[in-house]
mmCIF file of N, CA and C in Angstrom:
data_model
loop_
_atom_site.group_PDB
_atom_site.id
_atom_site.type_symbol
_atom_site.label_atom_id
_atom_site.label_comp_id
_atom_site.label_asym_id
_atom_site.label_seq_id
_atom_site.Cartn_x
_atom_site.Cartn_y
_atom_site.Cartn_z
ATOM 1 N N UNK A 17 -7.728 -18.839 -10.238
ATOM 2 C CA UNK A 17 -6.938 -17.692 -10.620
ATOM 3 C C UNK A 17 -5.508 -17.833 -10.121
ATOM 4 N N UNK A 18 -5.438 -18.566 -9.190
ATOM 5 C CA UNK A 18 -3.578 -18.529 -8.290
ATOM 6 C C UNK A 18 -2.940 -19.457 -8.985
ATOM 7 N N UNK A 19 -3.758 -20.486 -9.785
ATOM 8 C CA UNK A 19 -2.425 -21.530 -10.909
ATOM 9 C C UNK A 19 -2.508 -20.624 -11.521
ATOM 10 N N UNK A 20 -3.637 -19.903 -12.458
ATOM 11 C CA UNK A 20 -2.932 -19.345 -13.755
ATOM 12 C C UNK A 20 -1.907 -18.612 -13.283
ATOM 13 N N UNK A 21 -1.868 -17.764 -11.985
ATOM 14 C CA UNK A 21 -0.908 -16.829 -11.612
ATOM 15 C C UNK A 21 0.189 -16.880 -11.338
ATOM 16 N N UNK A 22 0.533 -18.338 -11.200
ATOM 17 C CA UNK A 22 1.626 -19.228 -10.720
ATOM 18 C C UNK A 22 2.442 -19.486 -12.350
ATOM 19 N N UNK A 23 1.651 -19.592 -13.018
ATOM 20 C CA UNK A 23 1.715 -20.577 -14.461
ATOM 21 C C UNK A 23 2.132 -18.993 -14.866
ATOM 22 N N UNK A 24 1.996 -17.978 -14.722
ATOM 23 C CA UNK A 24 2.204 -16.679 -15.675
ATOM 24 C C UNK A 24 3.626 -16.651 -15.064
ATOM 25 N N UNK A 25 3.917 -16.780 -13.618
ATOM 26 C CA UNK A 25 4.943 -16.118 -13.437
ATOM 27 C C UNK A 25 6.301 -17.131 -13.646
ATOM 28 N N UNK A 26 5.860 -18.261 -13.866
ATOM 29 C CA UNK A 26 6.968 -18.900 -14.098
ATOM 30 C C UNK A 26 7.450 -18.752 -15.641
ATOM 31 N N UNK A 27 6.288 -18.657 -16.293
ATOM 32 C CA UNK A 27 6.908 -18.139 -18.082
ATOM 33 C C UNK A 27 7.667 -16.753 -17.880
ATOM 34 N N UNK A 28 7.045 -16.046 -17.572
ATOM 35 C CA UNK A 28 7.810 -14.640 -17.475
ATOM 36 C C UNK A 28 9.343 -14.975 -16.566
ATOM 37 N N UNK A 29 8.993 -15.891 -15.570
ATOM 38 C CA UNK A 29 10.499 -15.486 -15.215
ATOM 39 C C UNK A 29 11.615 -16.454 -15.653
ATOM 40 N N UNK A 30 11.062 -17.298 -16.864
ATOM 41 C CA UNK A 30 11.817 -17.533 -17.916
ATOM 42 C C UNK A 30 12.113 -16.869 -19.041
ATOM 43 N N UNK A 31 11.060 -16.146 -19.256
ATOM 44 C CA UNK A 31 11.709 -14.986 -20.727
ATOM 45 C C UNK A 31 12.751 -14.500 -19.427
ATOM 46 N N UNK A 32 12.716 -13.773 -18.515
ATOM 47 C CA UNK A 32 13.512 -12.573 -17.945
ATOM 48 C C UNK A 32 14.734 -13.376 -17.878
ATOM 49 N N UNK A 33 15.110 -14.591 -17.311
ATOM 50 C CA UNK A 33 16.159 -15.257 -17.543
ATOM 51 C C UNK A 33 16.807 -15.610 -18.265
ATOM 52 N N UNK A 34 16.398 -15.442 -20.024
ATOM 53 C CA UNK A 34 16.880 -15.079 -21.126
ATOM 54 C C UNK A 34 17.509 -13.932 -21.873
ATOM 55 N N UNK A 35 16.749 -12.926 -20.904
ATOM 56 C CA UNK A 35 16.873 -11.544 -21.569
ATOM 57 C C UNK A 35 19.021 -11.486 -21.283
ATOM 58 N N UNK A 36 19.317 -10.070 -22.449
ATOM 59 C CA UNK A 36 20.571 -10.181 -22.488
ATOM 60 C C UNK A 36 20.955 -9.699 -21.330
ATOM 61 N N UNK A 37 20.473 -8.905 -20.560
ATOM 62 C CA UNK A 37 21.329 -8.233 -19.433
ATOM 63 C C UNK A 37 20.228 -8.468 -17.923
ATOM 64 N N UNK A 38 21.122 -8.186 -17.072
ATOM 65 C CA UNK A 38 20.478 -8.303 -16.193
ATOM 66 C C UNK A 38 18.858 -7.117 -16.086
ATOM 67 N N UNK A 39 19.679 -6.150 -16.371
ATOM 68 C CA UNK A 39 18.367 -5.146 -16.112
ATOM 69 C C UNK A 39 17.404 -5.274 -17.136
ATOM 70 N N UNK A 40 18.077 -5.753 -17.907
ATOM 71 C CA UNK A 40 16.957 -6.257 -19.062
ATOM 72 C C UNK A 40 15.636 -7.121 -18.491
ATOM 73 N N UNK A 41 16.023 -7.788 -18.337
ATOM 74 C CA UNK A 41 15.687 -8.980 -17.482
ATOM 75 C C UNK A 41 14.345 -8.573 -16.154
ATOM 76 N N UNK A 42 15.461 -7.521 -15.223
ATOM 77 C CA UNK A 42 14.639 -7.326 -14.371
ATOM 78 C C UNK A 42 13.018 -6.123 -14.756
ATOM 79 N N UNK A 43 13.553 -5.469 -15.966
ATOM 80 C CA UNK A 43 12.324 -4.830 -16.624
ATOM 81 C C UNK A 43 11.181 -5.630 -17.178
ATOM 82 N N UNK A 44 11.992 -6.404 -17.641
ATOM 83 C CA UNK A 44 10.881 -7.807 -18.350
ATOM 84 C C UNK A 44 10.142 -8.652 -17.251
ATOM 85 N N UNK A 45 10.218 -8.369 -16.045
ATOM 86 C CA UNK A 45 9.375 -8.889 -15.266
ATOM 87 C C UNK A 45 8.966 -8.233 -14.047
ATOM 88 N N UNK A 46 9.460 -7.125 -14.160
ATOM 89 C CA UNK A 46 8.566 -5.826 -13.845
ATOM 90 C C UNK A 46 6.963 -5.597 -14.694
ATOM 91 N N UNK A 47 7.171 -5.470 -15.760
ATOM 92 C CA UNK A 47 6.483 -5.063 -17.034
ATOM 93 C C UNK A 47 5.291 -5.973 -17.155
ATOM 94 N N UNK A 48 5.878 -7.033 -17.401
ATOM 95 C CA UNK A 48 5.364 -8.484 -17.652
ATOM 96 C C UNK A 48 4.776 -8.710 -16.970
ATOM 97 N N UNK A 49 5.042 -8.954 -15.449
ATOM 98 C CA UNK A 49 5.112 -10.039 -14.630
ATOM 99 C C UNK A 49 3.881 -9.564 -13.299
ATOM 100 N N UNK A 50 4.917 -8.350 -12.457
ATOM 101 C CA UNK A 50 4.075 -8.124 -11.385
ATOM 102 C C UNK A 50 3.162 -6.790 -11.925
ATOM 103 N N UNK A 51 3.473 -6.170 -12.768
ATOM 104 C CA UNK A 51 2.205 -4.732 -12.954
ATOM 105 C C UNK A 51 0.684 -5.525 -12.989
ATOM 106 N N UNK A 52 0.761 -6.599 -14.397
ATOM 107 C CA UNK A 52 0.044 -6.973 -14.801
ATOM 108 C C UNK A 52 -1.193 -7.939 -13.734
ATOM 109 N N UNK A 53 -0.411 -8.953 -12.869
ATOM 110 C CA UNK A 53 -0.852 -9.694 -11.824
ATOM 111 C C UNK A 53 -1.341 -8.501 -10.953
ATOM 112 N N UNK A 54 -0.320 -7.516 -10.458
ATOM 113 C CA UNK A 54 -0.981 -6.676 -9.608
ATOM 114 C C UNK A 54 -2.495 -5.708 -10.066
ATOM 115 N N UNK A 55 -2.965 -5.614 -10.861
ATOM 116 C CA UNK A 55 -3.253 -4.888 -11.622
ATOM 117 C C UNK A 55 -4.912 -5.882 -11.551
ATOM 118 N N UNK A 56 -4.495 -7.135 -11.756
ATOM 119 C CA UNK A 56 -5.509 -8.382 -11.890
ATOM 120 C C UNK A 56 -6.562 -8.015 -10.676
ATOM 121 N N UNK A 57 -4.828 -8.864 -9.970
ATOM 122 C CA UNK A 57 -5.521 -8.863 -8.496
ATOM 123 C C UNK A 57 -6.493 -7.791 -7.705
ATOM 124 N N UNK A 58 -5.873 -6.197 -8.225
ATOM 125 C CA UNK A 58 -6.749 -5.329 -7.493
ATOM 126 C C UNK A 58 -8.002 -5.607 -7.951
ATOM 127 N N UNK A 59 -7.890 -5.761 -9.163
ATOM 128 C CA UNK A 59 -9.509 -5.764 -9.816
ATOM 129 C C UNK A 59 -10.247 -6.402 -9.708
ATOM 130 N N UNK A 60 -9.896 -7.702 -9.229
ATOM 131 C CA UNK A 60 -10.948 -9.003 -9.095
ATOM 132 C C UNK A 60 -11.075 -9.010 -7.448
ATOM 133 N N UNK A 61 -10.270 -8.265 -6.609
ATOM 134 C CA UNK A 61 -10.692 -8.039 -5.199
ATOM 135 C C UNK A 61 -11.381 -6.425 -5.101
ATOM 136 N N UNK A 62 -11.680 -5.996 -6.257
ATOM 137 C CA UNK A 62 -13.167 -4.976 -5.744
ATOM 138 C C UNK A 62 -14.097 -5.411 -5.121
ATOM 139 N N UNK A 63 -14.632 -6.176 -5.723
ATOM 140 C CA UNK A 63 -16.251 -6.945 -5.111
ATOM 141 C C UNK A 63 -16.122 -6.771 -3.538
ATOM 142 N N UNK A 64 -14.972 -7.330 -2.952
ATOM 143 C CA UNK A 64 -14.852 -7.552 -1.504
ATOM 144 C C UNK A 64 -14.650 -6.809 -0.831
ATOM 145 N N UNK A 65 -13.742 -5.976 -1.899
ATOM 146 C CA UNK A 65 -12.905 -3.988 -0.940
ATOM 147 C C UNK A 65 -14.910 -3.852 -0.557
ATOM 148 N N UNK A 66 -15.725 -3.292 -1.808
ATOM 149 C CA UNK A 66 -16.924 -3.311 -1.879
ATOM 150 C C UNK A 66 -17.906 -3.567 -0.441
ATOM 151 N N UNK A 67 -18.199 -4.650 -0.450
ATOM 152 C CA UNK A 67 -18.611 -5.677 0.836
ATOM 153 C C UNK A 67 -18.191 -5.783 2.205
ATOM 154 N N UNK A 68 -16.342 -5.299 1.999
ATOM 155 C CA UNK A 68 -16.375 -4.774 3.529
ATOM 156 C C UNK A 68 -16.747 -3.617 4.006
ATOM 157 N N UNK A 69 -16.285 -2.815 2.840
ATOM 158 C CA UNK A 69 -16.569 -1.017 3.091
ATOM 159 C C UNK A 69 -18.051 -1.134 3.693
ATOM 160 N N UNK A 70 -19.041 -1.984 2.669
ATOM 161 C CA UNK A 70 -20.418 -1.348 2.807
ATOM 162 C C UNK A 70 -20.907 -2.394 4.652
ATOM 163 N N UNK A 71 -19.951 -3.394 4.669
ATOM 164 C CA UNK A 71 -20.335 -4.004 6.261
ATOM 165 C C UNK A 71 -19.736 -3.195 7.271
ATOM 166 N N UNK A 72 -18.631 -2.718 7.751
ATOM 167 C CA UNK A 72 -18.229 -1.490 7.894
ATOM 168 C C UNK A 72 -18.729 -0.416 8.392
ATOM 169 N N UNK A 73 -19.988 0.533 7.521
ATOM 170 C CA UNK A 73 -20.381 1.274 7.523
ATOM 171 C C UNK A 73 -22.215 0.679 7.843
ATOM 172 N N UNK A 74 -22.888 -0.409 7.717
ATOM 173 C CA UNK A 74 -23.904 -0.689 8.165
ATOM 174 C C UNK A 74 -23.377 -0.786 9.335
ATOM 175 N N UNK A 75 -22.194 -1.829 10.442
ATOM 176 C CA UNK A 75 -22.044 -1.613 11.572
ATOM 177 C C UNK A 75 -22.018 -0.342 12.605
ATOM 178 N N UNK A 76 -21.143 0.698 11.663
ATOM 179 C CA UNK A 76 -21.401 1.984 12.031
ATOM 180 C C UNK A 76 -22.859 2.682 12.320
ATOM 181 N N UNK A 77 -23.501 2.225 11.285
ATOM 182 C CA UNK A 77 -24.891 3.075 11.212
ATOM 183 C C UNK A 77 -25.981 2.129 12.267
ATOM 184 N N UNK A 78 -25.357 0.684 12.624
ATOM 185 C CA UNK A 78 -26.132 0.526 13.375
ATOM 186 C C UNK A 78 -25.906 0.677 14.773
ATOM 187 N N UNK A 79 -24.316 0.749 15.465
ATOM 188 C CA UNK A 79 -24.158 1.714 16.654
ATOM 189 C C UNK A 79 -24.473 2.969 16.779
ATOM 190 N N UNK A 80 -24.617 3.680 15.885
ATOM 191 C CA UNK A 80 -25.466 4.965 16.302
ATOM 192 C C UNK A 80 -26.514 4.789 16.321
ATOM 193 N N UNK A 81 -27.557 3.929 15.492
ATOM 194 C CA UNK A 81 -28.767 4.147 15.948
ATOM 195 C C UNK A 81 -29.257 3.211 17.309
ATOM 196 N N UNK A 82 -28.004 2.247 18.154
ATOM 197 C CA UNK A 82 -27.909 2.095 19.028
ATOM 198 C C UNK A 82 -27.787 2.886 20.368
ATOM 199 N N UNK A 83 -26.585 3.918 19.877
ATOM 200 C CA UNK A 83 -26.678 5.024 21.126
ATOM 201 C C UNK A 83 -27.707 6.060 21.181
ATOM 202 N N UNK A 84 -28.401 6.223 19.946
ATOM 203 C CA UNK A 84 -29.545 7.270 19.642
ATOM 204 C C UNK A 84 -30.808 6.550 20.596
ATOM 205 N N UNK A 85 -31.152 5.144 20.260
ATOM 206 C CA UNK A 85 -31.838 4.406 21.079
ATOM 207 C C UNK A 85 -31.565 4.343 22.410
ATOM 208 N N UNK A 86 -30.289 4.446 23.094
ATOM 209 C CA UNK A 86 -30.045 4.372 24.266
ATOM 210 C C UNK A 86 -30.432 5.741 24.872
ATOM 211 N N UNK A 87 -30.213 7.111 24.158
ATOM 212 C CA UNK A 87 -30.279 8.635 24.625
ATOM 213 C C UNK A 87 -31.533 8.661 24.649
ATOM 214 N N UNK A 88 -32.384 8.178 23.868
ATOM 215 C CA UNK A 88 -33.826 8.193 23.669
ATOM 216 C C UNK A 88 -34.764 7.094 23.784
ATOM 217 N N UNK A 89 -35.336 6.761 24.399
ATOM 218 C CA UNK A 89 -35.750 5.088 24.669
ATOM 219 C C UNK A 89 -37.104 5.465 23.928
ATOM 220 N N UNK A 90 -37.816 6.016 23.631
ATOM 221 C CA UNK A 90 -38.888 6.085 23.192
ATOM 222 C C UNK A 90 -38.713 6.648 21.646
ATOM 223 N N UNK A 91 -38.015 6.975 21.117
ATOM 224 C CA UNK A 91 -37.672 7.515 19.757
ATOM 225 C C UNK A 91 -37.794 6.245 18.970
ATOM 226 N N UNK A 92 -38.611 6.163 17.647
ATOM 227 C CA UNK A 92 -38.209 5.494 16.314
ATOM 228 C C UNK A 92 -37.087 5.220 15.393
ATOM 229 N N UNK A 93 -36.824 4.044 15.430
ATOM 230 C CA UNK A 93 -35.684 3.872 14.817
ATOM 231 C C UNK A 93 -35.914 4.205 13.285
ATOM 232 N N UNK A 94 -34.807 5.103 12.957
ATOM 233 C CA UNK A 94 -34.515 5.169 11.508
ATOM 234 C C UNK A 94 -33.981 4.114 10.468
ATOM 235 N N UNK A 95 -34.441 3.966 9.405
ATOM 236 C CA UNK A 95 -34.108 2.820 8.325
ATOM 237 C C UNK A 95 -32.782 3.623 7.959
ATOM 238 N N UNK A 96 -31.920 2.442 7.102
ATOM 239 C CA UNK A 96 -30.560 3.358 6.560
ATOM 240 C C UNK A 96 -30.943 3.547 5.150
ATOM 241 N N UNK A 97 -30.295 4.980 4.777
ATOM 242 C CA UNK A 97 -30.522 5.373 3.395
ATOM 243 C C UNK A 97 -30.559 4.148 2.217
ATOM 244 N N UNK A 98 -31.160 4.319 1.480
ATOM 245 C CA UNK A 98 -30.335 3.723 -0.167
ATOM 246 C C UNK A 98 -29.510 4.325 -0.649
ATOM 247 N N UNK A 99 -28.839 3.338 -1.230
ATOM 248 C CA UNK A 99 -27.245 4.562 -1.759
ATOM 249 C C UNK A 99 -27.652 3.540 -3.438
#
C-alpha cells in the first residue's frame, strides 16, 4: 500500500504543478492527494484501532478481576462478556 501511496502522490503533485495558479494547484492536491490517502489510510487501519481497543480493555477486565481476586481470595473468577 506505501508504493502505491508514494506512486499516487507523485502524479498528483505533478498535475498540481501544472495547474494555472498557485492556489489552484494547492487545491488540486488537497482534493486529490491528501483527503483521499487520508481517508485510505484511516480505513485500512480499523482492523488495528479494533485490536488495540479490544486488548486494552481485556487488560482492563483482567486487572479487576485481579484486584476482585485479591479482595476476595476465595471468590470465582468471572468469564468476560461476549460482545
Amino acid at each position: 500500500m506505501l508504493i502505491v501511496a508514494i506512486a499516487w502522490i507523485y502524479v498528483v503533485g505533478l498535475i498540481a504543478v501544472t495547474q494555472a495558479s498557485v492556489s489552484a494547484g494547492i487545491f488540486t492536491f488537497l482534493l486529490y492527494c491528501v483527503l483521499p490517502l487520508g481517508f485510505a489510510y484511516y480505513v485500512a487501519g480499523s482492523r488495528k484501532r479494533k485490536a488495540k481497543r479490544d486488548a486494552a480493555w481485556q487488560a482492563a477486565h483482567r486487572a479487576r478481576l485481579a484486584a476482585q481476586q485479591a479482595a476476595a481470595p476465595g471468590a470465582p473468577a468471572a468469564a468476560p462478556p461476549e460482545d
